[in-house]
Structures are given as structure tokens and as C-alpha cells.
């Protein structure tokens, strides 16, 4: 029994160590490359022999072709408003599905399940035509609305499952005391749903920050670009394949994500495992 337990632990820790290495090694390599002189990704070691901050300085040097600061602001603006909009819309939608019974409820839940299985890029042509019809090509606000709409189906399922786990007796007790549905939602359901709100907020923030396909379809001018589009131009013919500058820009993207995660981490971890899907 002891030998069997030993081999199980050995296998478990070996697998964990392997997965950790797979995840961490590319990140460490990117960090090392961002400090590496020149424009090449080729390096003999993760730690550069002659580290330099030139690539980070180049990002904010004010070159006309490299508007990294503007792209950063654009990405943060879109991500923050998407996060806020998705939390509000998903919270109301999930509360309606969790606490009310209405005609078409089950069909709507099935529709949400189907919608989250369809990749967003499959509707790129329709979204492009819609943007032209509305006269909103190159609009950050249209992009924000599209991101919020794309996040509603999956996150509604997650939050509805979490709200289903909140005893309905709390609602009934509050109603006896004269509380309205709005007050119950704001003062009882929402405070108890903080773990899942953290998950929805994190999804809403990180999704737009890493999206390239949809943003490149809507945004057309360098001034309106987000970070994924701008950094993509660093490694193609437009800006001379500056891979090391790209690495520096990619590392800086992780800063706001880390900040948001630290702010939400107490609720985020428990929320990830709490949202079972009940019909």
C-alpha cells in the first residue's frame, strides 16, 4: 500500500511539475526576449547576456507608426466598459432565469446553450455588414456592445447556476418584510453572488484584451487600434518584424490583468467551482 501510494504521489507531482513547466517556460522566455538586444527571438538562454530596456522605451518613444500608449488606453477602455456592461447585463439576466418562471424560459436557456457553442468569428461577415449599416465602423462602442452580447450566454449559465444555489427562503422572508424584487436583487442576491460576479468580471475584462479577430474587423485606423492589432503589426511587414519589441508590449498587457486578478482573487477562486448549471 505504501509503495502504491508513493507511486501515485510521484506520478501526480511529476504531472503537475510538467504542466507547470509547460505554462511557465514560454512566459519566462517572453520576458527574457523582451530584454534581449536586437530584433530576433533567437537566444541561447532565457536570461539575456546583455539585458536592455530599449524595447520598452521604444514602445513609448512617440513614433507615428508605433502608438503603443494609445493602443493601451483603447484596450483598457474597451475592457473596462465590457466588464462593467457584462456584469450588469448578466446579473439581471441570470436573476430573471433563476427566480422567475415565464413562458419560453426553458427554450431561452437552450438557445443560450447553443449560442455559446457557436464561435463568434463565424458571424464576422454579418457583424461587418451590421457595422456598415449602422455607420459605426471603427467604433469602440460598437465593439463593446458586441463583446457584451457575446459574453451573455455563457456567463448567464454560470451565474444562474450560482444563484440557484442561494436559498429561495431568503427571498420569501424579504418579501414578507415588504421588500420588492429590486431590493431583494440588490441587497440580498448580489452580495451573496460576489464569487460569480468576480468570475464574470474577469471574463469580461480579459476577453476583449486578447481578442484580435473581431477587433480587426471593426477597427480600421491606427489611432483606434487595440493592443492585439497594434502588436500584430510589429511582427509583420508593416513595422519590420520587431519580435523583441512585440515581446515587451505583450508583457505589459499582463499588468492590468494581474491587478484585476489580485483585486478579485478572494472571490474569483471560489466562484470558478461554484456555478453548476441547473435547468
Tab-separated table of C-alpha atoms in Angstrom:
chain	number	residue	atom	x	y	z
A	1	UNK	CA	0.000	0.000	0.000
A	2	UNK	CA	2.806	2.405	0.863
A	3	UNK	CA	4.575	1.733	-2.449
A	4	UNK	CA	1.332	2.219	-4.373
A	5	UNK	CA	0.686	5.484	-2.565
A	6	UNK	CA	4.272	6.593	-3.200
A	7	UNK	CA	3.990	5.951	-6.953
A	8	UNK	CA	0.650	7.733	-7.078
A	9	UNK	CA	2.130	10.791	-5.402
A	10	UNK	CA	5.192	10.601	-7.654
A	11	UNK	CA	3.017	10.443	-10.764
A	12	UNK	CA	0.794	13.267	-9.545
A	13	UNK	CA	3.651	15.613	-8.699
A	14	UNK	CA	5.511	14.725	-11.892
A	15	UNK	CA	2.442	15.603	-13.939
A	16	UNK	CA	1.976	18.860	-12.018
A	17	UNK	CA	5.643	19.744	-12.484
A	18	UNK	CA	5.418	19.041	-16.214
A	19	UNK	CA	2.276	21.151	-16.657
A	20	UNK	CA	3.815	23.970	-14.617
A	21	UNK	CA	6.902	23.920	-16.825
A	22	UNK	CA	4.775	23.947	-19.975
A	23	UNK	CA	2.913	27.016	-18.722
A	24	UNK	CA	5.786	28.963	-17.164
A	25	UNK	CA	8.569	28.320	-19.699
A	26	UNK	CA	7.017	30.323	-22.607
A	27	UNK	CA	6.274	33.182	-20.206
A	28	UNK	CA	9.843	33.256	-18.898
A	29	UNK	CA	11.162	33.072	-22.457
A	30	UNK	CA	8.988	36.039	-23.489
A	31	UNK	CA	10.217	38.062	-20.523
A	32	UNK	CA	13.819	37.232	-21.397
A	33	UNK	CA	13.334	38.103	-25.055
A	34	UNK	CA	11.817	41.480	-24.135
A	35	UNK	CA	15.165	42.414	-22.533
A	36	UNK	CA	17.260	40.899	-25.325
A	37	UNK	CA	19.133	43.338	-27.629
A	38	UNK	CA	18.192	43.341	-31.329
A	39	UNK	CA	15.020	42.140	-33.015
A	40	UNK	CA	15.483	38.363	-33.022
A	41	UNK	CA	13.738	35.768	-30.884
A	42	UNK	CA	16.781	33.517	-31.094
A	43	UNK	CA	18.617	33.331	-27.790
A	44	UNK	CA	20.985	30.855	-26.189
A	45	UNK	CA	19.360	31.190	-22.756
A	46	UNK	CA	16.243	32.514	-21.075
A	47	UNK	CA	18.294	35.163	-19.262
A	48	UNK	CA	19.842	37.530	-21.861
A	49	UNK	CA	23.596	38.124	-21.642
A	50	UNK	CA	23.265	41.880	-22.165
A	51	UNK	CA	19.780	42.890	-20.948
A	52	UNK	CA	18.390	46.224	-22.099
A	53	UNK	CA	15.262	48.328	-21.584
A	54	UNK	CA	15.426	49.740	-25.113
A	55	UNK	CA	12.393	47.802	-26.335
A	56	UNK	CA	10.217	49.103	-23.507
A	57	UNK	CA	11.421	52.643	-24.210
A	58	UNK	CA	10.693	52.165	-27.909
A	59	UNK	CA	7.058	51.376	-27.159
A	60	UNK	CA	6.556	54.861	-25.710
A	61	UNK	CA	9.016	56.744	-27.930
A	62	UNK	CA	6.184	58.502	-29.768
A	63	UNK	CA	6.824	57.092	-33.228
A	64	UNK	CA	3.971	57.745	-35.655
A	65	UNK	CA	3.834	54.078	-36.666
A	66	UNK	CA	4.009	52.811	-33.059
A	67	UNK	CA	1.234	54.352	-30.972
A	68	UNK	CA	1.509	51.845	-28.131
A	69	UNK	CA	0.265	54.240	-25.447
A	70	UNK	CA	-2.901	54.990	-27.423
A	71	UNK	CA	-3.481	51.297	-28.115
A	72	UNK	CA	-3.069	50.557	-24.410
A	73	UNK	CA	-5.647	53.198	-23.468
A	74	UNK	CA	-8.038	51.925	-26.139
A	75	UNK	CA	-7.750	48.354	-24.875
A	76	UNK	CA	-8.268	49.345	-21.243
A	77	UNK	CA	-11.279	51.484	-22.171
A	78	UNK	CA	-12.919	48.649	-24.112
A	79	UNK	CA	-12.092	46.026	-21.469
A	80	UNK	CA	-13.316	48.103	-18.514
A	81	UNK	CA	-16.617	49.067	-20.136
A	82	UNK	CA	-17.124	45.494	-21.343
A	83	UNK	CA	-16.500	44.202	-17.821
A	84	UNK	CA	-18.983	46.649	-16.296
A	85	UNK	CA	-21.600	46.060	-19.001
A	86	UNK	CA	-21.300	42.275	-18.845
A	87	UNK	CA	-21.610	42.185	-15.036
A	88	UNK	CA	-24.767	44.334	-15.139
A	89	UNK	CA	-26.443	42.544	-18.066
A	90	UNK	CA	-25.522	39.036	-16.928
A	91	UNK	CA	-26.632	39.703	-13.343
A	92	UNK	CA	-30.097	40.867	-14.382
A	93	UNK	CA	-30.500	38.091	-16.956
A	94	UNK	CA	-29.346	35.349	-14.587
A	95	UNK	CA	-31.605	36.636	-11.802
A	96	UNK	CA	-34.619	36.553	-14.125
A	97	UNK	CA	-33.892	32.969	-15.195
A	98	UNK	CA	-33.135	31.839	-11.642
A	99	UNK	CA	-36.044	33.370	-9.742
A	100	UNK	CA	-38.894	33.766	-12.230
A	101	UNK	CA	-40.897	31.292	-14.290
A	102	UNK	CA	-42.164	32.663	-17.580
A	103	UNK	CA	-43.205	31.421	-20.989
A	104	UNK	CA	-40.263	30.440	-23.168
A	105	UNK	CA	-37.827	30.244	-20.226
A	106	UNK	CA	-36.538	26.746	-20.993
A	107	UNK	CA	-36.334	27.467	-24.720
A	108	UNK	CA	-34.318	30.595	-23.990
A	109	UNK	CA	-31.899	28.613	-21.814
A	110	UNK	CA	-31.456	26.053	-24.605
A	111	UNK	CA	-30.857	28.921	-27.052
A	112	UNK	CA	-28.195	30.362	-24.740
A	113	UNK	CA	-26.555	26.938	-24.573
A	114	UNK	CA	-26.475	26.713	-28.362
A	115	UNK	CA	-25.190	30.275	-28.772
A	116	UNK	CA	-22.200	29.672	-26.508
A	117	UNK	CA	-21.207	26.713	-28.701
A	118	UNK	CA	-21.022	28.884	-31.839
A	119	UNK	CA	-17.691	30.728	-32.230
A	120	UNK	CA	-18.100	34.476	-32.628
A	121	UNK	CA	-15.901	34.668	-35.710
A	122	UNK	CA	-18.482	32.612	-37.634
A	123	UNK	CA	-20.654	35.755	-37.685
A	124	UNK	CA	-17.901	38.149	-38.793
A	125	UNK	CA	-19.480	38.879	-42.178
A	126	UNK	CA	-22.851	39.676	-40.582
A	127	UNK	CA	-21.196	41.873	-37.938
A	128	UNK	CA	-19.194	43.701	-40.600
A	129	UNK	CA	-22.344	44.419	-42.625
A	130	UNK	CA	-24.185	45.479	-39.446
A	131	UNK	CA	-21.404	47.914	-38.534
A	132	UNK	CA	-21.570	49.463	-42.006
A	133	UNK	CA	-25.371	49.738	-41.918
A	134	UNK	CA	-25.246	51.474	-38.535
A	135	UNK	CA	-22.401	53.734	-39.627
A	136	UNK	CA	-20.329	52.510	-36.685
A	137	UNK	CA	-17.263	51.122	-38.401
A	138	UNK	CA	-14.152	51.967	-36.397
A	139	UNK	CA	-16.298	52.481	-33.272
A	140	UNK	CA	-15.128	51.318	-29.859
A	141	UNK	CA	-18.691	51.465	-28.538
A	142	UNK	CA	-19.962	49.022	-31.148
A	143	UNK	CA	-17.093	46.709	-30.248
A	144	UNK	CA	-18.004	46.966	-26.559
A	145	UNK	CA	-21.650	46.090	-27.293
A	146	UNK	CA	-20.584	43.090	-29.399
A	147	UNK	CA	-18.287	41.840	-26.654
A	148	UNK	CA	-21.012	42.208	-24.022
A	149	UNK	CA	-23.503	40.370	-26.230
A	150	UNK	CA	-21.031	37.563	-26.833
A	151	UNK	CA	-20.389	37.129	-23.111
A	152	UNK	CA	-24.040	36.975	-22.035
A	153	UNK	CA	-24.919	33.334	-22.951
A	154	UNK	CA	-22.056	31.507	-21.214
A	155	UNK	CA	-21.840	33.811	-18.205
A	156	UNK	CA	-25.613	33.783	-17.715
A	157	UNK	CA	-25.458	29.999	-17.422
A	158	UNK	CA	-22.680	30.248	-14.853
A	159	UNK	CA	-24.344	32.928	-12.752
A	160	UNK	CA	-27.796	31.361	-12.960
A	161	UNK	CA	-26.365	28.125	-11.596
A	162	UNK	CA	-24.807	30.020	-8.714
A	163	UNK	CA	-27.990	31.974	-7.953
A	164	UNK	CA	-29.949	28.710	-7.960
A	165	UNK	CA	-27.794	27.619	-5.003
A	166	UNK	CA	-28.904	30.653	-2.948
A	167	UNK	CA	-31.893	29.554	-0.811
A	168	UNK	CA	-35.144	30.987	-2.101
A	169	UNK	CA	-36.269	31.189	1.532
A	170	UNK	CA	-34.236	34.391	1.778
A	171	UNK	CA	-36.342	35.948	-0.990
A	172	UNK	CA	-39.577	34.863	0.649
A	173	UNK	CA	-38.541	36.197	4.053
A	174	UNK	CA	-37.622	39.546	2.496
A	175	UNK	CA	-40.970	39.704	0.668
A	176	UNK	CA	-42.807	39.120	3.942
A	177	UNK	CA	-40.952	42.158	5.314
A	178	UNK	CA	-42.159	44.192	2.343
A	179	UNK	CA	-39.054	44.094	0.114
A	180	UNK	CA	-39.543	44.414	-3.631
A	181	UNK	CA	-37.846	42.195	-6.200
A	182	UNK	CA	-35.434	45.025	-6.993
A	183	UNK	CA	-34.434	45.386	-3.355
A	184	UNK	CA	-34.048	41.632	-2.968
A	185	UNK	CA	-31.832	41.548	-6.044
A	186	UNK	CA	-29.616	44.455	-4.956
A	187	UNK	CA	-29.369	43.792	-1.213
A	188	UNK	CA	-29.562	40.005	-0.958
A	189	UNK	CA	-28.794	38.207	-4.222
A	190	UNK	CA	-25.966	40.418	-5.489
A	191	UNK	CA	-23.931	40.465	-2.238
A	192	UNK	CA	-24.232	36.678	-1.983
A	193	UNK	CA	-23.204	36.284	-5.635
A	194	UNK	CA	-19.838	38.051	-5.280
A	195	UNK	CA	-17.784	34.955	-6.200
A	196	UNK	CA	-19.592	34.519	-9.517
A	197	UNK	CA	-19.620	38.273	-10.169
A	198	UNK	CA	-15.827	38.126	-9.875
A	199	UNK	CA	-15.693	35.369	-12.495
A	200	UNK	CA	-17.953	37.303	-14.884
A	201	UNK	CA	-15.913	40.472	-14.327
A	202	UNK	CA	-12.656	38.646	-15.043
A	203	UNK	CA	-14.078	37.096	-18.216
A	204	UNK	CA	-15.389	40.469	-19.328
A	205	UNK	CA	-12.032	42.144	-18.787
A	206	UNK	CA	-9.662	39.577	-20.274
A	207	UNK	CA	-11.792	38.642	-23.297
A	208	UNK	CA	-11.512	41.962	-25.202
A	209	UNK	CA	-7.914	42.446	-24.061
A	210	UNK	CA	-6.803	39.384	-26.027
A	211	UNK	CA	-9.216	39.498	-28.957
A	212	UNK	CA	-7.799	40.076	-32.442
A	213	UNK	CA	-10.321	38.718	-34.947
A	214	UNK	CA	-13.381	40.804	-34.065
A	215	UNK	CA	-11.479	43.984	-33.240
A	216	UNK	CA	-9.523	43.854	-36.515
A	217	UNK	CA	-12.830	43.521	-38.392
A	218	UNK	CA	-14.359	46.648	-36.836
A	219	UNK	CA	-11.375	48.929	-36.205
A	220	UNK	CA	-9.701	50.480	-39.239
A	221	UNK	CA	-7.381	53.341	-38.253
A	222	UNK	CA	-4.146	53.113	-36.217
A	223	UNK	CA	-5.489	55.620	-33.676
A	224	UNK	CA	-8.393	53.311	-32.810
A	225	UNK	CA	-6.415	50.036	-32.709
A	226	UNK	CA	-6.347	47.854	-29.633
A	227	UNK	CA	-3.183	46.160	-28.373
A	228	UNK	CA	-3.649	42.842	-30.240
A	229	UNK	CA	-3.960	44.642	-33.596
A	230	UNK	CA	-1.110	47.039	-32.897
A	231	UNK	CA	1.238	44.334	-31.658
A	232	UNK	CA	0.381	42.149	-34.637
A	233	UNK	CA	1.713	44.912	-36.876
A	234	UNK	CA	5.033	44.703	-35.040
A	235	UNK	CA	5.672	41.203	-36.371
A	236	UNK	CA	4.532	41.626	-39.964
A	237	UNK	CA	5.852	43.676	-42.847
A	238	UNK	CA	4.303	46.955	-41.665
A	239	UNK	CA	6.823	47.622	-38.899
A	240	UNK	CA	9.747	45.406	-39.771
A	241	UNK	CA	9.151	42.252	-37.722
A	242	UNK	CA	10.297	43.630	-34.361
A	243	UNK	CA	9.780	40.494	-32.278
A	244	UNK	CA	11.608	41.732	-29.195
A	245	UNK	CA	9.533	44.921	-29.056
A	246	UNK	CA	6.459	42.735	-29.524
A	247	UNK	CA	7.548	40.666	-26.506
A	248	UNK	CA	7.948	43.813	-24.400
A	249	UNK	CA	4.481	45.018	-25.418
A	250	UNK	CA	2.966	41.607	-24.677
A	251	UNK	CA	4.475	41.559	-21.184
A	252	UNK	CA	2.946	44.950	-20.368
A	253	UNK	CA	-0.506	43.634	-21.306
A	254	UNK	CA	-0.346	41.289	-18.309
A	255	UNK	CA	-0.115	44.157	-15.793
A	256	UNK	CA	-3.811	45.204	-15.770
A	257	UNK	CA	-4.859	41.533	-15.846
A	258	UNK	CA	-2.705	40.859	-12.778
A	259	UNK	CA	-4.128	43.915	-11.000
A	260	UNK	CA	-7.733	42.866	-11.669
A	261	UNK	CA	-6.981	39.297	-10.579
A	262	UNK	CA	-5.399	40.460	-7.313
A	263	UNK	CA	-8.436	42.657	-6.627
A	264	UNK	CA	-10.862	39.800	-7.291
A	265	UNK	CA	-8.845	36.759	-6.205
A	266	UNK	CA	-10.647	36.201	-2.877
A	267	UNK	CA	-13.929	35.719	-4.703
A	268	UNK	CA	-12.552	34.500	-8.035
A	269	UNK	CA	-11.236	31.094	-6.936
A	270	UNK	CA	-14.419	30.039	-5.138
A	271	UNK	CA	-16.587	31.339	-7.976
A	272	UNK	CA	-14.839	29.198	-10.563
A	273	UNK	CA	-16.043	25.992	-8.932
A	274	UNK	CA	-19.446	27.150	-7.725
A	275	UNK	CA	-21.578	27.622	-10.828
A	276	UNK	CA	-23.333	24.343	-11.528
A	277	UNK	CA	-25.929	24.536	-14.287
A	278	UNK	CA	-29.444	23.715	-13.170
A	279	UNK	CA	-32.388	23.699	-15.539
